[in-house]
mmCIF file of C-alpha atoms in Angstrom:
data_model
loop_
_atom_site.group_PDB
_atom_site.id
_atom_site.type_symbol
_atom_site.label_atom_id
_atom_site.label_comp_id
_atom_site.label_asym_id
_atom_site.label_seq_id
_atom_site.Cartn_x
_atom_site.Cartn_y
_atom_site.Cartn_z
ATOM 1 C CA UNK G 1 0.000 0.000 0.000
ATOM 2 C CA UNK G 2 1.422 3.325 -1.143
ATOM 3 C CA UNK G 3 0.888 7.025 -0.016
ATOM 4 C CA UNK G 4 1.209 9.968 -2.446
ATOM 5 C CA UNK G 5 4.013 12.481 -0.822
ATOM 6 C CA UNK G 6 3.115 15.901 -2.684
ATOM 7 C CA UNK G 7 6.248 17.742 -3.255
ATOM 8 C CA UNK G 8 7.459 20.721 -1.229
ATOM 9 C CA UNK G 9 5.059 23.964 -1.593
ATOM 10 C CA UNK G 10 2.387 21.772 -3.227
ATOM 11 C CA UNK G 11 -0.665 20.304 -1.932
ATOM 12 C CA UNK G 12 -2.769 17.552 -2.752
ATOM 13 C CA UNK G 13 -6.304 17.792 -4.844
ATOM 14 C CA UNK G 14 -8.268 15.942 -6.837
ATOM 15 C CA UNK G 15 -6.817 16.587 -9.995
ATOM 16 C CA UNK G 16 -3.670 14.446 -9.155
ATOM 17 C CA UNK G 17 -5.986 11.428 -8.342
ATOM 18 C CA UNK G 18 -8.061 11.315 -11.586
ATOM 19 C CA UNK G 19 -4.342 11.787 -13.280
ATOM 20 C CA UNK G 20 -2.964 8.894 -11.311
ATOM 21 C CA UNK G 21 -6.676 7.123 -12.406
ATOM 22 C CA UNK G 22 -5.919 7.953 -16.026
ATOM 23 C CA UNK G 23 -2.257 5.941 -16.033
ATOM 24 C CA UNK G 24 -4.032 2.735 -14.733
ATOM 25 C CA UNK G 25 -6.243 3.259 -17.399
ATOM 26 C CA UNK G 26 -3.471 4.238 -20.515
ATOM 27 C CA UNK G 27 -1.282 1.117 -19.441
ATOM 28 C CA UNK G 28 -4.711 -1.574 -20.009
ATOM 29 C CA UNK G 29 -6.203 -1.083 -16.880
ATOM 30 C CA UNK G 30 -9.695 -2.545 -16.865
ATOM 31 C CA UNK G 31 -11.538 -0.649 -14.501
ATOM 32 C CA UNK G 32 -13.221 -3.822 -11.680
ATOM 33 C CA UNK G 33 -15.962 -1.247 -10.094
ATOM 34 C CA UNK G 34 -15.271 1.004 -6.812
ATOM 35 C CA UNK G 35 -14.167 0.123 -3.241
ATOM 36 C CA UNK G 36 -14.061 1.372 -0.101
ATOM 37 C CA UNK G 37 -12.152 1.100 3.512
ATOM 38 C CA UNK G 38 -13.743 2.760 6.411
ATOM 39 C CA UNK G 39 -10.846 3.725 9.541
ATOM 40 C CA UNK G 40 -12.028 4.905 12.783
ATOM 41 C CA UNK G 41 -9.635 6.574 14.787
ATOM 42 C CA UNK G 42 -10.895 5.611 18.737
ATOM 43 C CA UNK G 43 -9.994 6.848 22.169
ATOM 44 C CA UNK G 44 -10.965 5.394 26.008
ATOM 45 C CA UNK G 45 -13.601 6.696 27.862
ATOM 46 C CA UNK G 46 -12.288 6.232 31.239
ATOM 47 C CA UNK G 47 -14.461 6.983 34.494
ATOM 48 C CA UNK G 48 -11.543 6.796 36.624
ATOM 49 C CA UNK G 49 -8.423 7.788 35.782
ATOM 50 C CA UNK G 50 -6.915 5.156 37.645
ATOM 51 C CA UNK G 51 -7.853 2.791 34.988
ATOM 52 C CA UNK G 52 -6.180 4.254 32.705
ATOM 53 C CA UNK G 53 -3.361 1.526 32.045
ATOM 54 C CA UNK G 54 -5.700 -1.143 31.934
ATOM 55 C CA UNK G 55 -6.991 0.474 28.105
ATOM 56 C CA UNK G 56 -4.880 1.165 25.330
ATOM 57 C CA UNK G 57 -5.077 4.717 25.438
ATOM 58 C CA UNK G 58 -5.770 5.046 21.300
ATOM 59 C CA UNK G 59 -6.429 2.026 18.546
ATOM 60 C CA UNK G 60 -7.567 2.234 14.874
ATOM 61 C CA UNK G 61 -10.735 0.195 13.599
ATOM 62 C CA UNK G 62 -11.042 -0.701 10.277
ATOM 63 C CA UNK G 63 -13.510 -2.387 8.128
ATOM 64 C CA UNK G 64 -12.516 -3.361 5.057
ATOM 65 C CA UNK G 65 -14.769 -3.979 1.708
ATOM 66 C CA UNK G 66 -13.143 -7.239 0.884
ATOM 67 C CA UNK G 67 -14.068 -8.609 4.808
ATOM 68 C CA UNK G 68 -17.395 -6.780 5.579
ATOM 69 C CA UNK G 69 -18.214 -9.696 8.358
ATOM 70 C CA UNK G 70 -15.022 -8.793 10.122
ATOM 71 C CA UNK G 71 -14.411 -5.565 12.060
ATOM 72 C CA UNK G 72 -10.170 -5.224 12.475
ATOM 73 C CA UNK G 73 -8.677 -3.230 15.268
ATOM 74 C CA UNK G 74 -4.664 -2.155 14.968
ATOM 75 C CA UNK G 75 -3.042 -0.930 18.659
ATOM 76 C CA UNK G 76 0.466 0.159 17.573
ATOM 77 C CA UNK G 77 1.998 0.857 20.875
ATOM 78 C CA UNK G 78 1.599 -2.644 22.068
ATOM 79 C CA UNK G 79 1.833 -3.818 17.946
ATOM 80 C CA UNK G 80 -0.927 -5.737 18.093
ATOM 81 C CA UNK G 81 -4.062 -6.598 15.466
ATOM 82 C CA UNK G 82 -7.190 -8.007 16.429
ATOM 83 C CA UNK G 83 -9.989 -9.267 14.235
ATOM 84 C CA UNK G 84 -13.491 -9.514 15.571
ATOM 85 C CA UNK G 85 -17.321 -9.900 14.278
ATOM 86 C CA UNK G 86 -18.554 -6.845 12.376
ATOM 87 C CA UNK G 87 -20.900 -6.494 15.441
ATOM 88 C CA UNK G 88 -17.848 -5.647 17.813
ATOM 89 C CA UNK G 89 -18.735 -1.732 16.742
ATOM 90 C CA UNK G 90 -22.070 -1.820 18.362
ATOM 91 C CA UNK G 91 -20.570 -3.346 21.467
ATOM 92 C CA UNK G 92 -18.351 -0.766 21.850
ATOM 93 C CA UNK G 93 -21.002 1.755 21.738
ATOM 94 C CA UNK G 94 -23.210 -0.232 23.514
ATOM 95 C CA UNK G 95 -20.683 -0.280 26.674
ATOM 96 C CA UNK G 96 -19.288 3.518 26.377
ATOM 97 C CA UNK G 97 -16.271 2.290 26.517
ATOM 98 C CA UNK G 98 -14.358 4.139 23.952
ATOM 99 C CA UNK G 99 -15.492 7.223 21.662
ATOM 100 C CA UNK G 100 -14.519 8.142 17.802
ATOM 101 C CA UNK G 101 -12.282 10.849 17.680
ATOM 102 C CA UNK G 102 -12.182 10.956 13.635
ATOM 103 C CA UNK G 103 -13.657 8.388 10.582
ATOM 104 C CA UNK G 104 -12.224 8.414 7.123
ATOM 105 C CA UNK G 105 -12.820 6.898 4.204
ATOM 106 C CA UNK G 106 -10.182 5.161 1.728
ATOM 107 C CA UNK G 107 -12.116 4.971 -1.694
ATOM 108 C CA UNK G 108 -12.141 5.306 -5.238
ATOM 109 C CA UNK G 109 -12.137 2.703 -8.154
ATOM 110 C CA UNK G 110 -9.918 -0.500 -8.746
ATOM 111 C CA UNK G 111 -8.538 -1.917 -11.974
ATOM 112 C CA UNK G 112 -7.240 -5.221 -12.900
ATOM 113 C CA UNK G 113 -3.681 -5.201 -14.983
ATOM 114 C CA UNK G 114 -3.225 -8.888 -15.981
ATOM 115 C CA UNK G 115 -2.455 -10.444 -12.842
ATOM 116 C CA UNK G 116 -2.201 -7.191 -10.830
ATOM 117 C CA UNK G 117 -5.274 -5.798 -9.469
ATOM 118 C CA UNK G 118 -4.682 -1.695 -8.518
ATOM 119 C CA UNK G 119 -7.137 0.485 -6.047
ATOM 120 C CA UNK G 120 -6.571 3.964 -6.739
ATOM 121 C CA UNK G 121 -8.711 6.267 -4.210
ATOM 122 C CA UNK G 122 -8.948 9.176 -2.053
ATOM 123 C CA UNK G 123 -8.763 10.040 2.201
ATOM 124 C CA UNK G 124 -11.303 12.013 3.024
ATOM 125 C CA UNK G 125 -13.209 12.691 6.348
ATOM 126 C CA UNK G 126 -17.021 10.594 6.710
ATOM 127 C CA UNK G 127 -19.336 13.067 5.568
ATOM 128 C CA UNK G 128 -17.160 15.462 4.249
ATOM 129 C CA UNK G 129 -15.643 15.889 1.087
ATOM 130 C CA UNK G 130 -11.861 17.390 2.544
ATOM 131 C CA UNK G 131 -9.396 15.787 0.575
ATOM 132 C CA UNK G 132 -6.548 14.543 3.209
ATOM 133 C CA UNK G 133 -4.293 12.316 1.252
ATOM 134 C CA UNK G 134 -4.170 9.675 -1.981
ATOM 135 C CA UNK G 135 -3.434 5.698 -1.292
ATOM 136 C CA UNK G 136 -2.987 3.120 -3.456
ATOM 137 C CA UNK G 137 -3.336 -0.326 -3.390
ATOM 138 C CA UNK G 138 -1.520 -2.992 -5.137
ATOM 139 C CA UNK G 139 -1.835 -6.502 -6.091
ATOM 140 C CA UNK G 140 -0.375 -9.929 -7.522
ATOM 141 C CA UNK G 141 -3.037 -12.115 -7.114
ATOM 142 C CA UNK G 142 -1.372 -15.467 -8.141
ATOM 143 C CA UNK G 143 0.949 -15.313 -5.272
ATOM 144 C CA UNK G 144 0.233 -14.925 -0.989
ATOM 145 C CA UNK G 145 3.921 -15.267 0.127
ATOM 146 C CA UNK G 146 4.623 -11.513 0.641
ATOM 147 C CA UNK G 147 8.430 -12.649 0.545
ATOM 148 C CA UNK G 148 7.424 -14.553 -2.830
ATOM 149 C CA UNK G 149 5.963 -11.394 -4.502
ATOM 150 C CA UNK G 150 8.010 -8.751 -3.462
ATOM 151 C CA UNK G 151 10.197 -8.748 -5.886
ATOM 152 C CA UNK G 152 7.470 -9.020 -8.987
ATOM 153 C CA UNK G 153 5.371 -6.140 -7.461
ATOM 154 C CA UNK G 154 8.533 -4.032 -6.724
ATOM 155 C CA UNK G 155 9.187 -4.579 -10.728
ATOM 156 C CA UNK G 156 5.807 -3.952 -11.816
ATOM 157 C CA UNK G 157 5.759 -0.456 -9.497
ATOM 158 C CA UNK G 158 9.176 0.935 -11.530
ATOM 159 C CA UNK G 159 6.692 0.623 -14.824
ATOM 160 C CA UNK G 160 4.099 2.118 -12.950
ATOM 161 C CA UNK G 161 6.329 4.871 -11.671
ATOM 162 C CA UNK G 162 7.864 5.591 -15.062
ATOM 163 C CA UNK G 163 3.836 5.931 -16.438
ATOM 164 C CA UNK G 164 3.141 8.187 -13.196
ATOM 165 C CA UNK G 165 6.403 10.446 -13.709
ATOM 166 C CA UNK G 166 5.732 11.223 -18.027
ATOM 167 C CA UNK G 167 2.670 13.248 -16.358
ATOM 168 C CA UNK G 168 4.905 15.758 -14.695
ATOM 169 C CA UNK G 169 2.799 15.415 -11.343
ATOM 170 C CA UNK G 170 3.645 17.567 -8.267
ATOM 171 C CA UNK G 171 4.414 14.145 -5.905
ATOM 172 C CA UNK G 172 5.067 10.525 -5.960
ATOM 173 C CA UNK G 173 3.334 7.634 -4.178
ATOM 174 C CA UNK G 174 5.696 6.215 -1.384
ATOM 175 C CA UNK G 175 5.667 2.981 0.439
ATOM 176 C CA UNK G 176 6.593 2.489 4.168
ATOM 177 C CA UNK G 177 8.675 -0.877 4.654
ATOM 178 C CA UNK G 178 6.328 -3.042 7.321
ATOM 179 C CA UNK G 179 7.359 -5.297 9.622
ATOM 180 C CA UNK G 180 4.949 -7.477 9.934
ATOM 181 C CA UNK G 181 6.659 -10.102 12.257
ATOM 182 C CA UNK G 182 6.672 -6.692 15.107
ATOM 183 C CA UNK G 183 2.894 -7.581 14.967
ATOM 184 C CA UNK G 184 3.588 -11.436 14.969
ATOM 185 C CA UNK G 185 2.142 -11.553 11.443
ATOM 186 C CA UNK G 186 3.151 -14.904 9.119
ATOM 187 C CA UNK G 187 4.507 -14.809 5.437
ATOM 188 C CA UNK G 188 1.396 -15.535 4.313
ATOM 189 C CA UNK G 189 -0.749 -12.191 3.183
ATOM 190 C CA UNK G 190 -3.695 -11.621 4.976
ATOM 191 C CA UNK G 191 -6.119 -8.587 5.669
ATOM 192 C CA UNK G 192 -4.249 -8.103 9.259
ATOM 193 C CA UNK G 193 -1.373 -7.474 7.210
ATOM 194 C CA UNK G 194 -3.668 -4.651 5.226
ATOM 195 C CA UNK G 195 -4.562 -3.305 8.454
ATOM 196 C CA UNK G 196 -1.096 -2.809 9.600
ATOM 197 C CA UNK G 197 0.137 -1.213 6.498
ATOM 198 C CA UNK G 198 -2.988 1.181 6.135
ATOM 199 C CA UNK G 199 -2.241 1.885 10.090
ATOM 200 C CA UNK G 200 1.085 2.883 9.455
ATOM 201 C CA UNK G 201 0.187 5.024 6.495
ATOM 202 C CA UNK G 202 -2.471 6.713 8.391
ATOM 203 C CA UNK G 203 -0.265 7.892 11.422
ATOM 204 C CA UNK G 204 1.922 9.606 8.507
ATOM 205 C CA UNK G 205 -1.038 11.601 7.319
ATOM 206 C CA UNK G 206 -1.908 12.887 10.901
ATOM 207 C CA UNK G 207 2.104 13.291 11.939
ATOM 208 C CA UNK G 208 2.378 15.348 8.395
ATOM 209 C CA UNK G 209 -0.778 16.973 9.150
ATOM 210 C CA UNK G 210 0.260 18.409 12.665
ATOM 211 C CA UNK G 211 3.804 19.397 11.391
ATOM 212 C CA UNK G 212 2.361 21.485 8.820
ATOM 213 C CA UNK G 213 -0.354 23.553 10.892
ATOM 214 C CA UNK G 214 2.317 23.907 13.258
ATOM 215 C CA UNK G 215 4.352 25.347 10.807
ATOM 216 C CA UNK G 216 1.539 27.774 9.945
ATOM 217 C CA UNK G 217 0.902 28.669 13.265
#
């Protein structure tokens, strides 16, 4: 999963994403139909402050389109993924336990390139149509060994780069090296390995987010 870094004294908007759209399409992408991943930034609600260390103090849910039975929730400090029933959301509410501090939404439209499949969408608040960032997410379907594949997918990106840089675009995507076995994560691709990835890529956003108002301010 890749983030688009917007070069210095640029910003992101939406005509970078339907340009990025356009170079899945000019290199035979056949456009699959649209997806969506919803991320819920939540924090405690603690009655006493004394139990404070028995919470993690902030964790990211996710629900992804691919798993809409599951409901996926990432703790970073104590690297740590947990999958649960969908209904784990209503729980939550249900026991006041923790409140949302922010939902986005990572959407926009996938394409299938042979035996790459490619989801090219947008960050934006639930509800709201602020653009906060571009992902991408890529593919090679034959193979689940992430070990396996890395070397075809890094391959297949340098073509994809080269067809993202003839457009002259203000950016470039960039991907953040995980370490999956930090989160006790297999080989073997799954969607906890998604979560981790879109966790990591997320905290970015926010850390990028602060620096620059700060720098404003």
């Amino acid at each position: 999963i890749f983030h688009w870094q917007a070069n210095a004294g640029t910003t992101i908007n939406s005509q970078i994403l339907i340009k990025v759209a356009n170079c899945a399409e000019s290199i035979n992408g056949v456009k699959e139909g649209r997806w969506k991943n919803t991320f819920t930034f939540y924090k405690p609600i603690l009655k006493e402050q004394a139990n404070a260390s028995e919470f993690p103090q902030n964790f990211l849910g996710v629900s992804l389109q691919e798993q809409p039975d599951k409901f996926y929730m990432a703790i970073s400090r104590q690297r740590l993924v947990v999958e649960a029933e969908s209904s784990m959301q209503t729980i939550m509410e249900n026991l006041q336990s923790y409140r949302m501090k922010l939902a986005v939404n990572c959407e926009g439209l996938q394409y299938r390139l042979g035996d790459f499949r490619l989801r090219v969408g947008k960050v934006v608040p639930i509800n709201s149509e602020n653009l906060r960032g571009i992902v991408m997410e890529m593919e090679y379907l034959p193979i689940s060994s992430w070990e396996t594949s890395h070397l075809i997918m890094s391959e297949f990106f340098e073509i994809w780069k080269e067809t993202l840089e003839k457009r002259s675009l203000p950016g470039h995507f960039v991907h953040v090296e995980p370490n999956f076995s930090e989160f006790g994560l297999s080989d073997q691709y799954t969607s906890q390995h998604t979560v981790v990835q879109y966790a990591s890529i997320l905290a970015r956003m926010a850390a990028t987010s602060k620096s620059s108002q700060a720098t404003r301010n």
